[in-house]
Coordinates of C-alpha atoms and ligand atoms in Angstrom, one line a residue:
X1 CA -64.3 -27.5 28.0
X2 CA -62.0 -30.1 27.8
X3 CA -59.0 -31.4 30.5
X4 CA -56.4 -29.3 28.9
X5 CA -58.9 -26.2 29.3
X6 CA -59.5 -27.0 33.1
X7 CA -55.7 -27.3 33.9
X8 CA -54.9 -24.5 32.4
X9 CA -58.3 -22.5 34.0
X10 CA -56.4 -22.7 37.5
X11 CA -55.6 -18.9 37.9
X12 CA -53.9 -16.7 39.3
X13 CA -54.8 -12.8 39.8
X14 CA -51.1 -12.1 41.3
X15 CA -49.2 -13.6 38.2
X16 CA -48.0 -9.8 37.8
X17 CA -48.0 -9.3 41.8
X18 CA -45.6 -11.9 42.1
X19 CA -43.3 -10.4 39.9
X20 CA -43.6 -7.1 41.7
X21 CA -42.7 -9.0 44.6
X22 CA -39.8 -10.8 43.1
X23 CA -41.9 -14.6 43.8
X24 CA -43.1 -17.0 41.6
X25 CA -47.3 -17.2 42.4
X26 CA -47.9 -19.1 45.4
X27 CA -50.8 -21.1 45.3
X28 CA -52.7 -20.1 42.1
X29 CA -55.9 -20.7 43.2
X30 CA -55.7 -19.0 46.5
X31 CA -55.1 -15.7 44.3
X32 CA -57.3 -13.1 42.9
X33 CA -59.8 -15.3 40.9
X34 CA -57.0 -17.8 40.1
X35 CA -55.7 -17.4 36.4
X36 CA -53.7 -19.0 34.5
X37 CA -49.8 -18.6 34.7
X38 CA -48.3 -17.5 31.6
X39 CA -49.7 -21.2 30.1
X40 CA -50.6 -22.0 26.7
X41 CA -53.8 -21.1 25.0
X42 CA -56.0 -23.7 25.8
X43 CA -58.4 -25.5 23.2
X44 CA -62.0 -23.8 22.9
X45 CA -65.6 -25.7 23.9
X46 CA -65.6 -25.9 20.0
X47 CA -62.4 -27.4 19.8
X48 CA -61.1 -30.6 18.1
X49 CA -61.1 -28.9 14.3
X50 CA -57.7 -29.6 13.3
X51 CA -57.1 -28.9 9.6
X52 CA -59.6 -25.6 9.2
X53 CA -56.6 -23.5 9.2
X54 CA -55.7 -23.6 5.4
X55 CA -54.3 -26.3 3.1
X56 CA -50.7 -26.4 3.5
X57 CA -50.9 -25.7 6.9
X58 CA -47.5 -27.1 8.9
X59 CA -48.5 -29.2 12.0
X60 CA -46.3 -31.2 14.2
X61 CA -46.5 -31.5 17.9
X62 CA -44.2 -30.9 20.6
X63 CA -43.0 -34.6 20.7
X64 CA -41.9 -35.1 17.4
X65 CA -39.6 -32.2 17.1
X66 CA -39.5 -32.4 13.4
X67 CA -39.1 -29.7 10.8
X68 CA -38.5 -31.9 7.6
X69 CA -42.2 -30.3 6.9
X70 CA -40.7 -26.5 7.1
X71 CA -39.3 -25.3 3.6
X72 CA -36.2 -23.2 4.5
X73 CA -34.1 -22.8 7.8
X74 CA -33.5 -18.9 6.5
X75 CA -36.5 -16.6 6.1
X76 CA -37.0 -12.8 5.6
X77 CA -39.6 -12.8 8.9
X78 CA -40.3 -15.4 12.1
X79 CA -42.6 -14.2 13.7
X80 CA -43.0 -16.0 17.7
X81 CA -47.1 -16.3 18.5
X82 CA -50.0 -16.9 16.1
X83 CA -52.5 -14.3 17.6
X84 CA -54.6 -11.2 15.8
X85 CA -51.0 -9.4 16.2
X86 CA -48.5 -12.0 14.6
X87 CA -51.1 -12.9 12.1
X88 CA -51.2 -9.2 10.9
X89 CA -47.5 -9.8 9.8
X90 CA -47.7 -12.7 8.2
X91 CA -50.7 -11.8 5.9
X92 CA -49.3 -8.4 5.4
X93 CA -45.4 -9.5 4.4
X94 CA -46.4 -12.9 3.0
X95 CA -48.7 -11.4 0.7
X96 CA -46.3 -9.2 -0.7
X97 CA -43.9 -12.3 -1.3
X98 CA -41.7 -11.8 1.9
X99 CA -40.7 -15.3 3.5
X100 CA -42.5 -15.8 6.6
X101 CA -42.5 -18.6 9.3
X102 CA -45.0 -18.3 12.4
X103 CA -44.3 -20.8 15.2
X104 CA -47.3 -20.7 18.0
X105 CA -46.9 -23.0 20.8
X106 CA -50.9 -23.9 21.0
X107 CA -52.7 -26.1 18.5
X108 CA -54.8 -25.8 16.1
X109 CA -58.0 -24.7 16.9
X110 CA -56.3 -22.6 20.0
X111 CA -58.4 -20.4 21.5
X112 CA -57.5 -17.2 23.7
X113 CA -59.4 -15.8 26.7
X114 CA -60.6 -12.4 25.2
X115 CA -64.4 -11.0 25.4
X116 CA -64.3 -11.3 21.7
X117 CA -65.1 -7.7 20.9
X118 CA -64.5 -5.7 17.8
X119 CA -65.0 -1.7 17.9
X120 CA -64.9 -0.2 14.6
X121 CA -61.2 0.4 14.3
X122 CA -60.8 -3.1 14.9
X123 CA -62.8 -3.6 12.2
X124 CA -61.1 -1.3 9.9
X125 CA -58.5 -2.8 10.7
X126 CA -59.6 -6.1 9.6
X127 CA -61.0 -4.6 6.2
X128 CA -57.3 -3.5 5.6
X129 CA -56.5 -6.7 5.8
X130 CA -59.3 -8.0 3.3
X131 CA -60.3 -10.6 6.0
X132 CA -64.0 -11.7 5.5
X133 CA -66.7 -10.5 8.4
X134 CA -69.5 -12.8 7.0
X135 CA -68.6 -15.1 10.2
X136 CA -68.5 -12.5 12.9
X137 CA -71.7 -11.1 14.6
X138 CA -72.3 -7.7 13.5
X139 CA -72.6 -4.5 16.2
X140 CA -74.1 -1.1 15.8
X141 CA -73.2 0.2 19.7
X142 CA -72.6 0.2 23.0
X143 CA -75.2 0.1 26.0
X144 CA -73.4 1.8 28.7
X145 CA -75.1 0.9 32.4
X146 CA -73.9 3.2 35.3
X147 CA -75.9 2.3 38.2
X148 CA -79.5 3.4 36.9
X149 CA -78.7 4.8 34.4
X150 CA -78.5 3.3 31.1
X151 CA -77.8 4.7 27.7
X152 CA -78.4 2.7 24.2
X153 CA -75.6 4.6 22.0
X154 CA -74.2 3.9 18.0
X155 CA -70.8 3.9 17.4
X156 CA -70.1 7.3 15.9
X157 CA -69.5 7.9 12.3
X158 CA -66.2 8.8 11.5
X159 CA -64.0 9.2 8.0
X160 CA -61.7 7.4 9.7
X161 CA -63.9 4.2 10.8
X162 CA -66.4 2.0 9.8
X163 CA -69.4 2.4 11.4
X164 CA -70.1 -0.6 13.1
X165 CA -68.3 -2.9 15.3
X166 CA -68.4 -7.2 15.9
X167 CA -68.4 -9.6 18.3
X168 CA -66.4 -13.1 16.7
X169 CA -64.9 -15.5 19.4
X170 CA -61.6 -16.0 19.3
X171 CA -61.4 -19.5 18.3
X172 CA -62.5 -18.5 14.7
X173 CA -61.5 -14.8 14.2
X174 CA -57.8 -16.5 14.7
X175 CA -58.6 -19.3 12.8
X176 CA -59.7 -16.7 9.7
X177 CA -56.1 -15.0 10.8
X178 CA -54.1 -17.9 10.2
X179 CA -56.5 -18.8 7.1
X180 CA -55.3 -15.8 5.7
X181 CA -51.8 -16.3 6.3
X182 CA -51.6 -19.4 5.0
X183 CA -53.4 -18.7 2.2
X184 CA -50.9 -15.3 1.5
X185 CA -47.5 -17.9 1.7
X186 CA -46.5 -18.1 5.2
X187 CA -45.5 -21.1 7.0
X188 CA -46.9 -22.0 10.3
X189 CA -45.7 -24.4 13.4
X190 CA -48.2 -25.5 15.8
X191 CA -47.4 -26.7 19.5
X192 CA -44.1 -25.5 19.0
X193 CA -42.7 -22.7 21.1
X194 CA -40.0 -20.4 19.7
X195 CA -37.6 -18.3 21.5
X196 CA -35.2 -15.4 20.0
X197 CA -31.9 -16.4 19.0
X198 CA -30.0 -13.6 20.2
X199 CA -25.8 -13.7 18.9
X200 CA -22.9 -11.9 21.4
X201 CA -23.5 -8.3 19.9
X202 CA -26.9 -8.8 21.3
X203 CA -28.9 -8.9 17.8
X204 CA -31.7 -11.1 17.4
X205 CA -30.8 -13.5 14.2
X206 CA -34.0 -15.6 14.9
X207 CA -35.4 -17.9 16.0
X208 CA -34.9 -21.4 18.1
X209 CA -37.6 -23.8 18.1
X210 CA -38.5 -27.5 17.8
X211 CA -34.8 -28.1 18.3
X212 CA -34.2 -26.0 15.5
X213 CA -32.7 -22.8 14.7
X214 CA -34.3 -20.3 11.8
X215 CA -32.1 -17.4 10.7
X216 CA -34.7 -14.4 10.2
X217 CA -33.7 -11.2 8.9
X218 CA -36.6 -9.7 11.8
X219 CA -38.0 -11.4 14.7
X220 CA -41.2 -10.5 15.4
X221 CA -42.6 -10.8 18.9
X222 CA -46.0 -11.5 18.9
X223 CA -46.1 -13.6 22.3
X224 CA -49.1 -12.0 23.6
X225 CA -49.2 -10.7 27.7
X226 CA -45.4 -10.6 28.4
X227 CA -43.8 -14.2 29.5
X228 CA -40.5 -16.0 28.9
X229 CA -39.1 -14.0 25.4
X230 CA -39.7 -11.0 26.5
X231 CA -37.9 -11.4 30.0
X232 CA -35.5 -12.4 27.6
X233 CA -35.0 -9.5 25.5
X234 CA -35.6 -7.0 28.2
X235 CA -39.0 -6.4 27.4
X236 CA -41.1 -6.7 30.5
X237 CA -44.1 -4.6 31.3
X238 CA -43.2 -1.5 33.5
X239 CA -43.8 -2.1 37.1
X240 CA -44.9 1.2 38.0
X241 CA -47.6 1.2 34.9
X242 CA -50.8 -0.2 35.3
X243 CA -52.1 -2.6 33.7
X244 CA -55.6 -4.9 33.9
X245 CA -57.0 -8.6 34.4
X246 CA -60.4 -9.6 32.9
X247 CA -62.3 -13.3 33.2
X248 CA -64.8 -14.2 30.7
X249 CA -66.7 -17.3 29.8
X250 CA -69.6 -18.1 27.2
X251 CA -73.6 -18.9 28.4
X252 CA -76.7 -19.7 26.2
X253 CA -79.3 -16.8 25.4
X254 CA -82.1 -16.1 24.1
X255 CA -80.8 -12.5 23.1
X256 CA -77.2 -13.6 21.0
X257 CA -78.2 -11.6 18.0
X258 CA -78.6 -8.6 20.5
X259 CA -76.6 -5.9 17.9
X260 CA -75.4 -3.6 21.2
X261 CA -72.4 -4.7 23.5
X262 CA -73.4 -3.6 26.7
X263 CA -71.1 -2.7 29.5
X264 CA -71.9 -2.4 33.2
X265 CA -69.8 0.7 34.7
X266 CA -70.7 0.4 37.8
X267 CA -69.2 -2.6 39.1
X268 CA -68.4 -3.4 43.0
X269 CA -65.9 -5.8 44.5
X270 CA -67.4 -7.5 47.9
X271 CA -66.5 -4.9 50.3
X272 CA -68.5 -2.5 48.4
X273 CA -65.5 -0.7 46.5
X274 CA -66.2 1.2 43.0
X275 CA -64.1 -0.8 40.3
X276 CA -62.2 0.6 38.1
X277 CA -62.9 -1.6 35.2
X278 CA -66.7 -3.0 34.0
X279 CA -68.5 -6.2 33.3
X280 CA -69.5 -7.2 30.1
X281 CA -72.2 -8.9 28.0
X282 CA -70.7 -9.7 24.5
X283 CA -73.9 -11.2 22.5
X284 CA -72.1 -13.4 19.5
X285 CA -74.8 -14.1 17.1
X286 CA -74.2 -17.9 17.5
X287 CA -76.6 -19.1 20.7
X288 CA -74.3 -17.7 23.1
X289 CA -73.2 -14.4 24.9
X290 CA -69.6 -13.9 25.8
X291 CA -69.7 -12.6 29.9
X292 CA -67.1 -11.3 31.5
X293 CA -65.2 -8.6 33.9
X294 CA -62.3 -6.9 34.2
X295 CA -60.4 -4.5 36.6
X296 CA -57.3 -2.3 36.7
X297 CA -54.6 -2.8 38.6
X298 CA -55.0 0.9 40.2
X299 CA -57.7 0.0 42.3
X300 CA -57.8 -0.2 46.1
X301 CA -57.5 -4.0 47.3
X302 CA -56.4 -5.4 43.4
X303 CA -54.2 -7.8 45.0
X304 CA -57.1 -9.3 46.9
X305 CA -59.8 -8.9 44.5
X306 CA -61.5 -12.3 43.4
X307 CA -62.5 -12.1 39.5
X308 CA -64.2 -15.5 40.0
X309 CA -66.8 -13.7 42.8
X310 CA -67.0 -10.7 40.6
X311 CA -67.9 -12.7 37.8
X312 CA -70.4 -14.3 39.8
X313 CA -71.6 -11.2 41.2
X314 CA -72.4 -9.7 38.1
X315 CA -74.0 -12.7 36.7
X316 CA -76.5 -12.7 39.0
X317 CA -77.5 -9.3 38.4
X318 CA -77.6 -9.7 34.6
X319 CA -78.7 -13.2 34.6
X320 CA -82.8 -12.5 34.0
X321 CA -82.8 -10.0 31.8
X322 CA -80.5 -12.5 29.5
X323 CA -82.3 -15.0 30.6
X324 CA -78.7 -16.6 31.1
X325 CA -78.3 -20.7 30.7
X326 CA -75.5 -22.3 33.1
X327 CA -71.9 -21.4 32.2
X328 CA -70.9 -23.5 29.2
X329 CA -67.0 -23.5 30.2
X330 CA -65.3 -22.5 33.7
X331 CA -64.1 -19.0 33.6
X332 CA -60.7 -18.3 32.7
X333 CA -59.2 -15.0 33.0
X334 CA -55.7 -13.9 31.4
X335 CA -53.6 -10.7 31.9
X336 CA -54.3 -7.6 30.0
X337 CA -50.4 -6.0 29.4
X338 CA -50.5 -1.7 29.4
X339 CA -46.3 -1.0 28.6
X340 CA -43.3 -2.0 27.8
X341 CA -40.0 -1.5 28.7
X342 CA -38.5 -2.0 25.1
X343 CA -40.2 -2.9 22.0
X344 CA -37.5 -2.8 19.7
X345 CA -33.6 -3.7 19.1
X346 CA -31.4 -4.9 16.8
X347 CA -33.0 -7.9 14.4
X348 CA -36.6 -7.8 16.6
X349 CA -39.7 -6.3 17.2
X350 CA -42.4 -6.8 19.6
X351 CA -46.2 -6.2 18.4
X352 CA -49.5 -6.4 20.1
X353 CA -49.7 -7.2 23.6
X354 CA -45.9 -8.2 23.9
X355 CA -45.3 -4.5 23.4
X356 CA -47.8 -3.5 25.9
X357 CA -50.4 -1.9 23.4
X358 CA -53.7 -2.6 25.6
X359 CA -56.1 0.6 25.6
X360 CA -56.5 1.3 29.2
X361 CA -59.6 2.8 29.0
X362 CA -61.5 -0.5 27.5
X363 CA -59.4 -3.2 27.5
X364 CA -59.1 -3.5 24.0
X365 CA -55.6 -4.8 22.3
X366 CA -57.0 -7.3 19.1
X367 CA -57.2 -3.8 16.8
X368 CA -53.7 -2.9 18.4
X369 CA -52.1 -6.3 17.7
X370 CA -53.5 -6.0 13.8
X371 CA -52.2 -2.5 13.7
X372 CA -48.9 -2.8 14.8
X373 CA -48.3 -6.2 13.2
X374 CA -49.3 -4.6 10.0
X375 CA -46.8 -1.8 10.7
X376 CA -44.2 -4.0 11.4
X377 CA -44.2 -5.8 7.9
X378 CA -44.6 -2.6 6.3
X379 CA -41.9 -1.4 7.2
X380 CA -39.8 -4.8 6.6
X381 CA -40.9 -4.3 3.4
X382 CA -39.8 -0.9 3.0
X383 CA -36.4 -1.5 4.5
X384 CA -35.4 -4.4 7.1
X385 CA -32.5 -2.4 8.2
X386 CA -34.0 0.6 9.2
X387 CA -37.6 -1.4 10.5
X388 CA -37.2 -1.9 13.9
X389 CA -36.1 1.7 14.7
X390 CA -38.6 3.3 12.8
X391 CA -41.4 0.8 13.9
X392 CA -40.9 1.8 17.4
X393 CA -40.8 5.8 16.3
X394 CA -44.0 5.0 14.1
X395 CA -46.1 3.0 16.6
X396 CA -45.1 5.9 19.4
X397 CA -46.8 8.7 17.0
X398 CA -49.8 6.2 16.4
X399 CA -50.5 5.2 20.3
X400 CA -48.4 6.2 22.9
X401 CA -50.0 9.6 23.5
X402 CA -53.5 7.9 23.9
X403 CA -52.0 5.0 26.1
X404 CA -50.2 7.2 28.3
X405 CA -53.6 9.1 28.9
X406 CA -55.4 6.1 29.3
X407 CA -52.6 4.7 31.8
X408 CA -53.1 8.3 33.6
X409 CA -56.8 8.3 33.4
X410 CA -56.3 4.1 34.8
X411 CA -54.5 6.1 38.2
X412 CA -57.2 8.5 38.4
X413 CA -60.3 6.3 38.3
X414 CA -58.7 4.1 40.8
X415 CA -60.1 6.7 43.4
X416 CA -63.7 5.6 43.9
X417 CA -64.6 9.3 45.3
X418 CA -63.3 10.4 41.6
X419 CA -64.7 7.2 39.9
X420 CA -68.3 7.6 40.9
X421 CA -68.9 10.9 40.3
X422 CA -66.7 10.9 37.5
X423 CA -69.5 8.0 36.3
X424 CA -71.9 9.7 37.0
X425 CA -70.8 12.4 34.4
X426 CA -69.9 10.4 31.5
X427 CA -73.6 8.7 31.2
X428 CA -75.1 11.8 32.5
X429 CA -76.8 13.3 28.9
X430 CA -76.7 11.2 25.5
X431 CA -74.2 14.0 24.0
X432 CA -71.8 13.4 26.7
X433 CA -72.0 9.4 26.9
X434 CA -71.4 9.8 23.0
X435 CA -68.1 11.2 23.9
X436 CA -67.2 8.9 26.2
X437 CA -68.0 6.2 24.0
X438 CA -65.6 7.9 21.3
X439 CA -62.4 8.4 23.4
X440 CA -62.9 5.3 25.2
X441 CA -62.9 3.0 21.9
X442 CA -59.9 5.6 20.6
X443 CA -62.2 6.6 17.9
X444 CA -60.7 10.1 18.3
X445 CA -57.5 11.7 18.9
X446 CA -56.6 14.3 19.9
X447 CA -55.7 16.0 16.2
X448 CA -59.6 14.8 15.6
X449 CA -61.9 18.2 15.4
X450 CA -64.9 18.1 17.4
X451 CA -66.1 17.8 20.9
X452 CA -64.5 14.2 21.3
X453 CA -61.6 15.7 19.7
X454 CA -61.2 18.1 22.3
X455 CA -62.1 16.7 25.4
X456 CA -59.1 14.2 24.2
X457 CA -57.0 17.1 23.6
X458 CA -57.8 18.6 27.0
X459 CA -57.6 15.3 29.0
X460 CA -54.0 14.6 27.2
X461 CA -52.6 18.4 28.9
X462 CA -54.6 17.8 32.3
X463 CA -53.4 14.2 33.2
X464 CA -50.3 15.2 32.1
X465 CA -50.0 17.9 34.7
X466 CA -51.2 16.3 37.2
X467 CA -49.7 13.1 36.7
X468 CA -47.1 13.0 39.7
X469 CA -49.8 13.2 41.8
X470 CA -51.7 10.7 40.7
X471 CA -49.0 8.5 40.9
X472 CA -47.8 9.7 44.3
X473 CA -51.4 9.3 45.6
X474 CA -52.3 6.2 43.7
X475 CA -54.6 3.6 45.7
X476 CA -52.8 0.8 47.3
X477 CA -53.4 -2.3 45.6
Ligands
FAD1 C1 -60.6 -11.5 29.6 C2 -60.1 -10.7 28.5 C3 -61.0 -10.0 27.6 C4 -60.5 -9.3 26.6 N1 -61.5 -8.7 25.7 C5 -61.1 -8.1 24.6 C6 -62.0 -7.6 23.7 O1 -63.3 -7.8 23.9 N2 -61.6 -6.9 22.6 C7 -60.3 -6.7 22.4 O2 -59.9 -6.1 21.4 N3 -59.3 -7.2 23.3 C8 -59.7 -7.8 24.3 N4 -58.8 -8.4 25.2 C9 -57.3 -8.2 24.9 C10 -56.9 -9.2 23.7 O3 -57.3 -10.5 24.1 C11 -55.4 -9.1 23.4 O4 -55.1 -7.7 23.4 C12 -55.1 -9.8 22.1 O5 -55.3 -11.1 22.2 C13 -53.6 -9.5 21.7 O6 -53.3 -10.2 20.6 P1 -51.8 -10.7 20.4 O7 -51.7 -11.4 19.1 O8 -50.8 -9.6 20.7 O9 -51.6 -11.8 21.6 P2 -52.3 -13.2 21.8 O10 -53.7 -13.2 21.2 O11 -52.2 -13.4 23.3 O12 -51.5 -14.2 21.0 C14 -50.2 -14.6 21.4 C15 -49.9 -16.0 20.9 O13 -48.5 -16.3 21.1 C16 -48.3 -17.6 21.5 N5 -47.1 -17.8 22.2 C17 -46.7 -17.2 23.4 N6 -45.4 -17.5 23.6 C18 -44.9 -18.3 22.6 C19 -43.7 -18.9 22.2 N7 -42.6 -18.7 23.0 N8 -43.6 -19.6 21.1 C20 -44.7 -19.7 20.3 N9 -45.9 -19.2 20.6 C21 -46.0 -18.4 21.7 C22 -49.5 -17.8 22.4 O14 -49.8 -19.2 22.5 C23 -50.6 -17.0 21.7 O15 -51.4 -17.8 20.8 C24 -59.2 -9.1 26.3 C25 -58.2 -9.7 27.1 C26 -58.7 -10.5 28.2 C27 -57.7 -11.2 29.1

């Protein structure tokens, strides 16, 4: 990992308690495990390949501030970030001969602090986008560790679904993203950050960056974990919502081509607490095994928990039987967004984590982002007045009665006396980890048929009841 990594590795668990609180972070590395604060990407250990990113590629740096390489000033779509999410955009709208400009304020060869996992409708999701998988480490399942117990599960078959799942790190499953947008006709900035261009009816007409504005029939916000544009447009995470934070970094092993992710349920913070939240061992087929935890923010003690000792904590117990080498960057951890205020207005929309579309029950938000990115050229396509309203009614039907579950399942399991039974149950026979599996990964809903189907079903009415008091008697962070 080079300097740029390291600054940017500083942390800060509270970025999001801070905000509560109404004050900037303190001292970011006296907080929760120290993450970064809303800072750029950082370039990856593998870093330093500028140009894989496609042939006509656009690339100038902050300091020059010149667009003389950018075709048009005026384009049908700009889309603000270059993640999974903004990518699915470009491809989709380019590809169908829409003009697109994508301005991501990393460089080439960014890379984004993720766990690197696909589930299978992440991977469907990257099949509707005709990206290639030969470069991503194939997965059949999930090992799911609860204390003793430990249960060696597939990913279940589905119509709906592919039956496997992949691990790719980040650095090249974005790189194939912006491969493919290039490739389809969009334009794309590096090291240039964008912000909306919003006009005194409060319509977004596009975009300003470089020094530079670009008039855009939609704005797409694709900013990731909400920051600066969306405090802009109103589009801040709720307060009262949960939401997560997660660490990660890679080590050597012998067992990379290991074809099960395996997540440890039963994780502990130092005083002994049941965390909401698990630790992860996320083999990627190339010498090295992506490792990392994550936690909800409706645990007891959040704002004091230290993701850098968790991390370590869980290292140590996974360490021999992966036979783990020494960390091969520091960890860095990053937010994990779970709501939105807004996602839509006049002229913009906001996709993939800047609209808050994080599954709460596994952390996931790369299938999300491709999902709703896709969605939103879609309906561009179809009719760029009406998109952003029906966007927002579209991607509501899709997700928000899972997510609002999940965020409701997040309050319950922030009770250890309810989280360690409730453990307990969900590894407790192969039939009933296989269900767990299949809500958990959203491989069901609850219109699905089937026992998955139904215990979706019932868990959307029952949270739902009991909702107020879950909130009411929610753990205090
Ligand atoms: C530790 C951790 C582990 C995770 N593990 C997984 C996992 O295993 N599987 C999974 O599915 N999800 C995982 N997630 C979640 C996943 O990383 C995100 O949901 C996903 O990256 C969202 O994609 P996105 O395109 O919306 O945002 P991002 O990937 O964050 O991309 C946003 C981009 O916008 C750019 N940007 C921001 N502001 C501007 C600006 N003003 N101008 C220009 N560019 C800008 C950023 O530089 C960034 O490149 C994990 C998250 C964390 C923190």
């Amino acid at each position: 990992m080079d300097d740029a990594g390291r600054a940017w590795s500083a942390v800060v668990a509270g970025c999001w308690f801070a905000e509560l609180e109404g004050r900037a972070p303190a001292d970011p590395s006296t907080l929760a495990g120290g993450f970064g604060w809303d800072g750029p990407p950082t370039p990856s250990r593998n870093a330093g390949a500028e140009g894989d990113f496609g042939r006509s590629t656009v690339h100038f740096g902050r300091d020059s501030g010149s667009v003389e390489a950018v075709s048009s000033q005026s384009v049908d779509i700009a889309v603000i970030g270059a993640g999974p999410a903004g990518a699915a955009t470009a491809i989709q709208a380019a590809r169908s001969g829409a003009r697109v400009i994508v301005f991501e304020k990393g460089a080439h060869g960014r890379d984004k602090v993720c766990g690197d996992g696909l589930t299978p409708r992440a991977i469907g999701a990257l099949n509707e986008l005709k990206i290639p998988l030969d470069d991503a480490h194939q997965i059949r399942g999930l090992r799911m560790i609860a204390g003793k117990q430990v249960r060696e599960l597939d990913w279940p078959t589905t119509d709906r679904f592919p039956d496997h799942g992949a691990v790719w790190p980040r650095r090249r499953l974005d790189a194939a993203l912006m491969d493919a947008a290039v490739e389809a006709g969009a334009e794309i900035v590096f090291e240039t950050e964008a912000i909306p261009v919003i006009d005194d009816t409060g319509r977004v007409t596009g975009v300003e960056a470089g020094g530079n504005r670009f008039d855009a029939d939609l704005t797409v916000v694709a900013a990731g974990a909400q920051g600066a544009v969306a405090r802009m447009l109103g589009a801040d995470r709720i307060p009262d919502e949960p939401f997560g934070l997660a660490i990660r970094t890679y080590a050597a092993t012998p067992r990379h081509t290991d074809v099960h992710l395996e997540a440890c349920l039963s994780l502990r913070d130092e005083d002994g607490t049941a965390i909401p939240g698990y630790g992860w061992m996320f083999p990627a087929g190339d010498g090295t095994v992506n490792i990392g935890v994550g936690a909800l923010s409706t645990m007891k003690g959040f704002k004091k928990l230290n993701l850098n000792t968790l991390l370590e904590a869980y290292r140590h117990l996974v360490q021999d039987d992966w036979d783990l080498g020494p960390n091969l960057e520091r960890p860095r951890a990053w937010r994990l967004p779970m709501s939105t205020q807004r996602r839509h207005g006049p002229g913009w929309v906001a996709i993939g984590d800047a609209a808050g579309l994080v599954n709460p029950m596994n952390g996931e938000g790369i299938d999300y982002g491709l999902e709703s990115g896709m969605l939103a050229a879609d309906l561009f396509l179809d009719d760029p007045a009406t998109a952003p309203a029906r966007y927002d009614q579209l991607v509501g039907e899709r997700f928000d009665a899972f997510l609002r579950t999940g965020r409701r399942f997040s309050f319950l399991i922030g009770h250890p006396w309810i989280l360690k039974p409730g453990l307990r149950l969900s590894v407790s026979t192969n039939a009933i980890a296989n269900i767990t599996l299949a809500v958990m990964g959203n491989l069901v809903d609850n219109t699905t048929p089937g026992a998955a189907g139904r215990v979706m079903s019932l868990a959307d009415k029952t949270l739902g009841v009991a909702d107020p008091i879950l909130r009411k008697t929610r753990a205090t962070a």
